[in-house]
Coordinates of C-alpha atoms in Angstrom, one line a residue:
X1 CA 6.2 -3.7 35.1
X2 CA 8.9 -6.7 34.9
X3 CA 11.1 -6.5 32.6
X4 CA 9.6 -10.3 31.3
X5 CA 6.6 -8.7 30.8
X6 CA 8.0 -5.9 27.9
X7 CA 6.2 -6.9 25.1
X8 CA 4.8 -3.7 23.9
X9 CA 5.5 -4.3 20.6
X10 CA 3.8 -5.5 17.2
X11 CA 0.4 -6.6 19.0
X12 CA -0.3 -3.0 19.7
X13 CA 1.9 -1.5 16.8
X14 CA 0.0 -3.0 14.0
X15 CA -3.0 -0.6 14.8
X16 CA -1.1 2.2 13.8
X17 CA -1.1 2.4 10.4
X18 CA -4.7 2.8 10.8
X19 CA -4.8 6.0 12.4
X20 CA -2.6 7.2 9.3
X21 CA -4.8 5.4 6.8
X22 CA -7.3 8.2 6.6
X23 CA -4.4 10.3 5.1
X24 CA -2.8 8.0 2.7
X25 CA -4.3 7.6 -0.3
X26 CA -3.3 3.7 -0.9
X27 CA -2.9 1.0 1.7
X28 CA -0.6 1.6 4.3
X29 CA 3.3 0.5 3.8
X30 CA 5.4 -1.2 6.4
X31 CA 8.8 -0.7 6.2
X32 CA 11.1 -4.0 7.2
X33 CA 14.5 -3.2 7.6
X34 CA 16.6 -6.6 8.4
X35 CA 20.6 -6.4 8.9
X36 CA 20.7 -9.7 7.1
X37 CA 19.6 -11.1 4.1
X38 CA 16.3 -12.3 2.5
X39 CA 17.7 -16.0 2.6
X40 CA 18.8 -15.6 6.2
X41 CA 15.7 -14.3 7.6
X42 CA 13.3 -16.2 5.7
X43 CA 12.3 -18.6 8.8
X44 CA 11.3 -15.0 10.4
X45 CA 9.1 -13.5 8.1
X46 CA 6.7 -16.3 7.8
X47 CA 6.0 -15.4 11.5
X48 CA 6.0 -11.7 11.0
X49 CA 3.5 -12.0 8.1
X50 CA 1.5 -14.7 10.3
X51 CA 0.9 -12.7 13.0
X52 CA 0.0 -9.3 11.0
X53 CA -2.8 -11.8 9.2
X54 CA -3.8 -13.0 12.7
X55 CA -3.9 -8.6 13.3
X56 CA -6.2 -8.1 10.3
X57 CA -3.6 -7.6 7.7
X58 CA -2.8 -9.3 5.0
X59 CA 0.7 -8.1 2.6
X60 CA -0.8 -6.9 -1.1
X61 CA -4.7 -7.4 0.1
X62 CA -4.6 -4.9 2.6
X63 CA -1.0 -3.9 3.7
X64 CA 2.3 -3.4 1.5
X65 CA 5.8 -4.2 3.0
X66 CA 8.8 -2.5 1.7
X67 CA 11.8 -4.7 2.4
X68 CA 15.6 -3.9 3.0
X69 CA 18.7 -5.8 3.8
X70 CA 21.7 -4.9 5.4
X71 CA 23.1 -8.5 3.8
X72 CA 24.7 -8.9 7.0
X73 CA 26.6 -5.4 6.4
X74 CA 25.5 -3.2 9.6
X75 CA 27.4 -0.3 7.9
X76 CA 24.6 -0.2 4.9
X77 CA 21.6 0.0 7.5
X78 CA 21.4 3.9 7.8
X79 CA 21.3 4.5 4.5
X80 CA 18.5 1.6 4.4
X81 CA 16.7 3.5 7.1
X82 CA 16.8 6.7 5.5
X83 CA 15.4 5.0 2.2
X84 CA 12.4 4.0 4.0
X85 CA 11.6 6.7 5.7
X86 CA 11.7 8.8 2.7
X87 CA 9.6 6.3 1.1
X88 CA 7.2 7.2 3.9
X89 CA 6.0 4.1 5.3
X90 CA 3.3 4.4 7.8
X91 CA 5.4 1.7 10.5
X92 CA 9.3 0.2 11.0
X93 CA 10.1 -3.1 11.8
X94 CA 13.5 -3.0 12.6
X95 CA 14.8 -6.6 13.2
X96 CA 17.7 -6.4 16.0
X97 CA 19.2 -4.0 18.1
X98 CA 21.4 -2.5 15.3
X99 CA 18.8 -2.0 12.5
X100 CA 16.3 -0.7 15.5
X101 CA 19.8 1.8 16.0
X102 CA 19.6 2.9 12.7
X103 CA 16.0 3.4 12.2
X104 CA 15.5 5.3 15.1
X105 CA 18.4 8.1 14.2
X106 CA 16.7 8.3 10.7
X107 CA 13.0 9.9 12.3
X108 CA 11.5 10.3 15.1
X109 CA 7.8 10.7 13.4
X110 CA 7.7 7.6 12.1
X111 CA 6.8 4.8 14.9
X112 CA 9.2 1.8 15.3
X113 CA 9.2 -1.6 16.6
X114 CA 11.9 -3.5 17.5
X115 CA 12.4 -7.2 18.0
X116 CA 15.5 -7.9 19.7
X117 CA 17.4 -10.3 22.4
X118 CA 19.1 -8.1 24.2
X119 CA 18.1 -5.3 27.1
X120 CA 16.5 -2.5 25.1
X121 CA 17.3 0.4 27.9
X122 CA 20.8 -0.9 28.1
X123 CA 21.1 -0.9 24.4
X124 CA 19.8 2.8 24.4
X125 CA 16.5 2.0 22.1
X126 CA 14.4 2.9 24.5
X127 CA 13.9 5.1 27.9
X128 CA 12.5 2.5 30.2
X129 CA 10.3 -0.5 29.5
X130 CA 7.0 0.5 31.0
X131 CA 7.4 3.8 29.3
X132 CA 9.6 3.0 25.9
X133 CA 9.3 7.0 24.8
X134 CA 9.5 8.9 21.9
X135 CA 8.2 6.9 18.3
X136 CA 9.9 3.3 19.5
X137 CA 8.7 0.0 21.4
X138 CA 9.2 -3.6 20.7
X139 CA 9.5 -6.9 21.8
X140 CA 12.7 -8.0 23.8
X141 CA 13.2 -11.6 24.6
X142 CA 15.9 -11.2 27.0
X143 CA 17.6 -14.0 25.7
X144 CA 21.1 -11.8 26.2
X145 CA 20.4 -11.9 29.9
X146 CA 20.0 -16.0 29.9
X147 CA 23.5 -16.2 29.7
X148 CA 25.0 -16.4 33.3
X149 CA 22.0 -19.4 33.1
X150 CA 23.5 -21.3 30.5
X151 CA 27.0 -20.9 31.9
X152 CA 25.9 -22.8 35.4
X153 CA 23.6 -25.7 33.2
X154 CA 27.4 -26.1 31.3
X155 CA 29.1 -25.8 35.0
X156 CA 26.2 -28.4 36.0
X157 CA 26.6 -30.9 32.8
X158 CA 30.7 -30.7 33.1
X159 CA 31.4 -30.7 37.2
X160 CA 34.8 -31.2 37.1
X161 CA 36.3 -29.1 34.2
X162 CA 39.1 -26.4 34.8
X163 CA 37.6 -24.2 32.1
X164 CA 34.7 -23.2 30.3
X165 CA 34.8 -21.4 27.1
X166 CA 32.7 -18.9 25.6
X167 CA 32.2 -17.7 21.7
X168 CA 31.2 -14.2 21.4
X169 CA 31.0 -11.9 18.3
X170 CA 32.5 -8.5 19.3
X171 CA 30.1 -6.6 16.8
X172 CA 26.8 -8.2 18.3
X173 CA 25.6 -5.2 20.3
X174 CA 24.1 -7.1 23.2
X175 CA 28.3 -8.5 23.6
X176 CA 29.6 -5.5 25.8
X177 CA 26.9 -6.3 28.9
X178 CA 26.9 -10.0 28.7
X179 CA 30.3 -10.7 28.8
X180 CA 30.5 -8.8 31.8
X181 CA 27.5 -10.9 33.7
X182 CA 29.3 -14.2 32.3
X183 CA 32.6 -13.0 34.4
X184 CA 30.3 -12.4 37.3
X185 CA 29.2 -15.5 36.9
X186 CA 32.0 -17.5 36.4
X187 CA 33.7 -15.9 39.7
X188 CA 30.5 -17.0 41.6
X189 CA 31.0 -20.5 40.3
X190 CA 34.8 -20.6 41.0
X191 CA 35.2 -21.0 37.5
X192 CA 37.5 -20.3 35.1
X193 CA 36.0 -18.7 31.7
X194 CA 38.0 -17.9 28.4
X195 CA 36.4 -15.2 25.9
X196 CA 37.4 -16.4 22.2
X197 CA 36.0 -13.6 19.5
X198 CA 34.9 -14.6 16.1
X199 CA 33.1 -12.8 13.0
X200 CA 34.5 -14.7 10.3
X201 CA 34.2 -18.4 9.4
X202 CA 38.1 -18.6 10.0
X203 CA 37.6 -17.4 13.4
X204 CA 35.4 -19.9 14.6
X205 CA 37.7 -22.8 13.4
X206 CA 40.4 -20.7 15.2
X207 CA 38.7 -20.7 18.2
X208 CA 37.4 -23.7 18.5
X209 CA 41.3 -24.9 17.8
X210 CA 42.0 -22.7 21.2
X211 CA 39.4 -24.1 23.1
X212 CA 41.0 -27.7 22.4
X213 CA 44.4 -26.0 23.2
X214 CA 42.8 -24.9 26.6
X215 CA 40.9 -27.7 27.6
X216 CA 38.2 -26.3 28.1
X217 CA 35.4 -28.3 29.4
X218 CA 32.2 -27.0 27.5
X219 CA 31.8 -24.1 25.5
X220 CA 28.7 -21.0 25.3
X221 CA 28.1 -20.0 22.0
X222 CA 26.6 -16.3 22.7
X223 CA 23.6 -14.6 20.7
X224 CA 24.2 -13.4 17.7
X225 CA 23.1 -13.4 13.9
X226 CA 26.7 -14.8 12.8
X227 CA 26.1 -17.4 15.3
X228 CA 22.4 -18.3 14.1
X229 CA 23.2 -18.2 10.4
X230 CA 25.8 -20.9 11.2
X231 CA 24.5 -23.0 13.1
X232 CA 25.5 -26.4 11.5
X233 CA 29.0 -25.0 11.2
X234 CA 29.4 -24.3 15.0
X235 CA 27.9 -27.7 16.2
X236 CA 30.1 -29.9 13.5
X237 CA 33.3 -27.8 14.5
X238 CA 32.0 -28.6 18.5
X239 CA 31.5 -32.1 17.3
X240 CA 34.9 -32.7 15.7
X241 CA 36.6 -30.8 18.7
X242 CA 34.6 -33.3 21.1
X243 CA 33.6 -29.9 23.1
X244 CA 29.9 -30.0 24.4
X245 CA 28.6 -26.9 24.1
X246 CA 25.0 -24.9 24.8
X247 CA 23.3 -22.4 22.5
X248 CA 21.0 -19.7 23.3
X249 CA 18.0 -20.9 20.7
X250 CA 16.1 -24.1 20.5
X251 CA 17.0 -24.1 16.2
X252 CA 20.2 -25.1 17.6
X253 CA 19.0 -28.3 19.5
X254 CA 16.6 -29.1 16.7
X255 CA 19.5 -28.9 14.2
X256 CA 21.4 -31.4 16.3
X257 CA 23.2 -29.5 18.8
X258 CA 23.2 -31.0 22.6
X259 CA 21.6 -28.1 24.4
X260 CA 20.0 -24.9 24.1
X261 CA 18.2 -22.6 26.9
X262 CA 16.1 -19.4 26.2
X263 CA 12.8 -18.6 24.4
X264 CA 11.7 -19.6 21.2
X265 CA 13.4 -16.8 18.8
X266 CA 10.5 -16.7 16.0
X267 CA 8.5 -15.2 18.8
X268 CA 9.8 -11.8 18.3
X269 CA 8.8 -11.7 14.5
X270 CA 5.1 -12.3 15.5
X271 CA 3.1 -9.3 14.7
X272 CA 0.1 -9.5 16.5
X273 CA -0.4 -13.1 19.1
X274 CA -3.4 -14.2 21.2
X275 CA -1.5 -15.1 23.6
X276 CA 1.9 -13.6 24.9
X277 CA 4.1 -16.5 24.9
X278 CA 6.8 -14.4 27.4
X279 CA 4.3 -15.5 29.9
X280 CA 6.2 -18.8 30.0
X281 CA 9.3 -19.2 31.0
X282 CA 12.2 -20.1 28.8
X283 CA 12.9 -23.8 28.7
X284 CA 16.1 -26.0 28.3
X285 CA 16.1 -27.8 25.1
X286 CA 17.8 -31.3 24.5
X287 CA 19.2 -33.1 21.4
X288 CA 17.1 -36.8 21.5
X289 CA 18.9 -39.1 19.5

């Protein structure tokens, strides 16, 4: 199986609390575990709760969730894991690579799915995507693995430039393999690349102040949930530094960013679909004016 084509995930996973209904007396509970909070995530679980309605399942008619958030603490999400599974829910969503981390140390009874942007195997969620193992599967995107792409559409938008810049968060667990690929990249290109960190709001003005100080010619913003809850932040800071810069979503674009390249990211909190949108490939998105 390609790797494009892992999406083993909430299409076939939503059957499963029906082989445990016979043995529960109420409706089955699915357990959402989400490393940020309520506010953040709530342009994902109108999706979510789309698609399980689209399986058959609609939350308090016939399914219950149980929600819990990490409010943007990763630290917190064992303990959140361990609450739901002793809560006994029939499923686990776990949204992201961390929370999907967390969940699966807490059991390995209980089945869990996983929506996340980076390389599952790589990220040690899952043994191999034909054959994901033990009580996990999900949906992965891939989106991590788009980033050598969106360094040569920068390289393609900004021929001439010295440097190009790239803003990574050093907690985002898909960070330690694309960073890498971007180097790779960037010496097939001929190109220079400077790595700024950031995980606080202070950061990214700090960085985007070095990437003025560097001249650099355009500037990746990497995948992350710090990135994608700040989304106007990073393209007024890109604005005011006069630093064009390409994001891994199409929210981005939409929200008046010049460029973003990869799939559409609400994709991976559809429960059940008629269609598997991965089918297509990912497209480059531009601001119109």
């Amino acid at each position: 199986m390609r790797r494009r084509e892992f999406i083993a995930g909430l299409g076939g996973a939503v059957a499963w609390p029906v082989v445990v209904r016979a043995q529960q007396p109420a409706m089955p509970v699915i357990g959402y575990l989400g490393d940020q909070s309520v506010v953040d995530e709530k342009t994902r679980i109108a999706p979510f709760l789309q698609g399980l309605k689209e399986g058959g399942y609609v939350e308090v008619q016939n399914v219950a969730i149980e929600y819990r958030w990490a409010e943007n603490q990763y630290d917190r999400l064992p303990a959140l894991a361990a609450d739901l599974v002793r809560r006994r829910v029939a499923i686990i969503f776990a949204d992201g690579a961390t929370a999907a981390r967390a969940a699966k140390a807490a059991t390995t009874t209980i089945p869990i799915v996983f929506g996340t942007g980076g390389d599952p195997v790589a990220l040690g969620l899952v043994a191999s995507l034909n054959r994901p193992g033990a009580n996990v599967t999900g949906i992965a995107n891939l989106a991590t693995e788009l980033s050598p792409k969106r360094l040569q559409l920068l390289r393609q938008l900004i021929p001439d430039t010295a440097a190009l810049g790239v803003l990574a968060d050093p907690e985002f667990p898909a960070t330690q393999f694309m960073i890498p690929d971007l180097q790779a990249a960037a010496r097939t290109l001929g190109q220079q690349l400077i790595v700024v960190n950031a995980r606080t709001d202070s950061d990214l003005e700090t960085a985007f102040a070095t990437f003025s100080q560097q001249r650099v010619g355009a500037v990746l913003v990497s995948n992350g949930n710090f990135f994608y809850r700040r989304a106007g932040q990073l393209i007024a800071l890109a604005t005011r530094h006069a630093v064009p810069a390409v994001f891994p979503f199409r929210e981005y674009a939409l929200a008046g960013g010049l460029m973003s390249y990869g799939s559409p990211s609400w994709h991976l909190y559809r429960a059940h679909s008629q269609r598997r949108e991965t089918d297509r490939p990912p497209r480059a998105a531009g601001h119109e004016n």
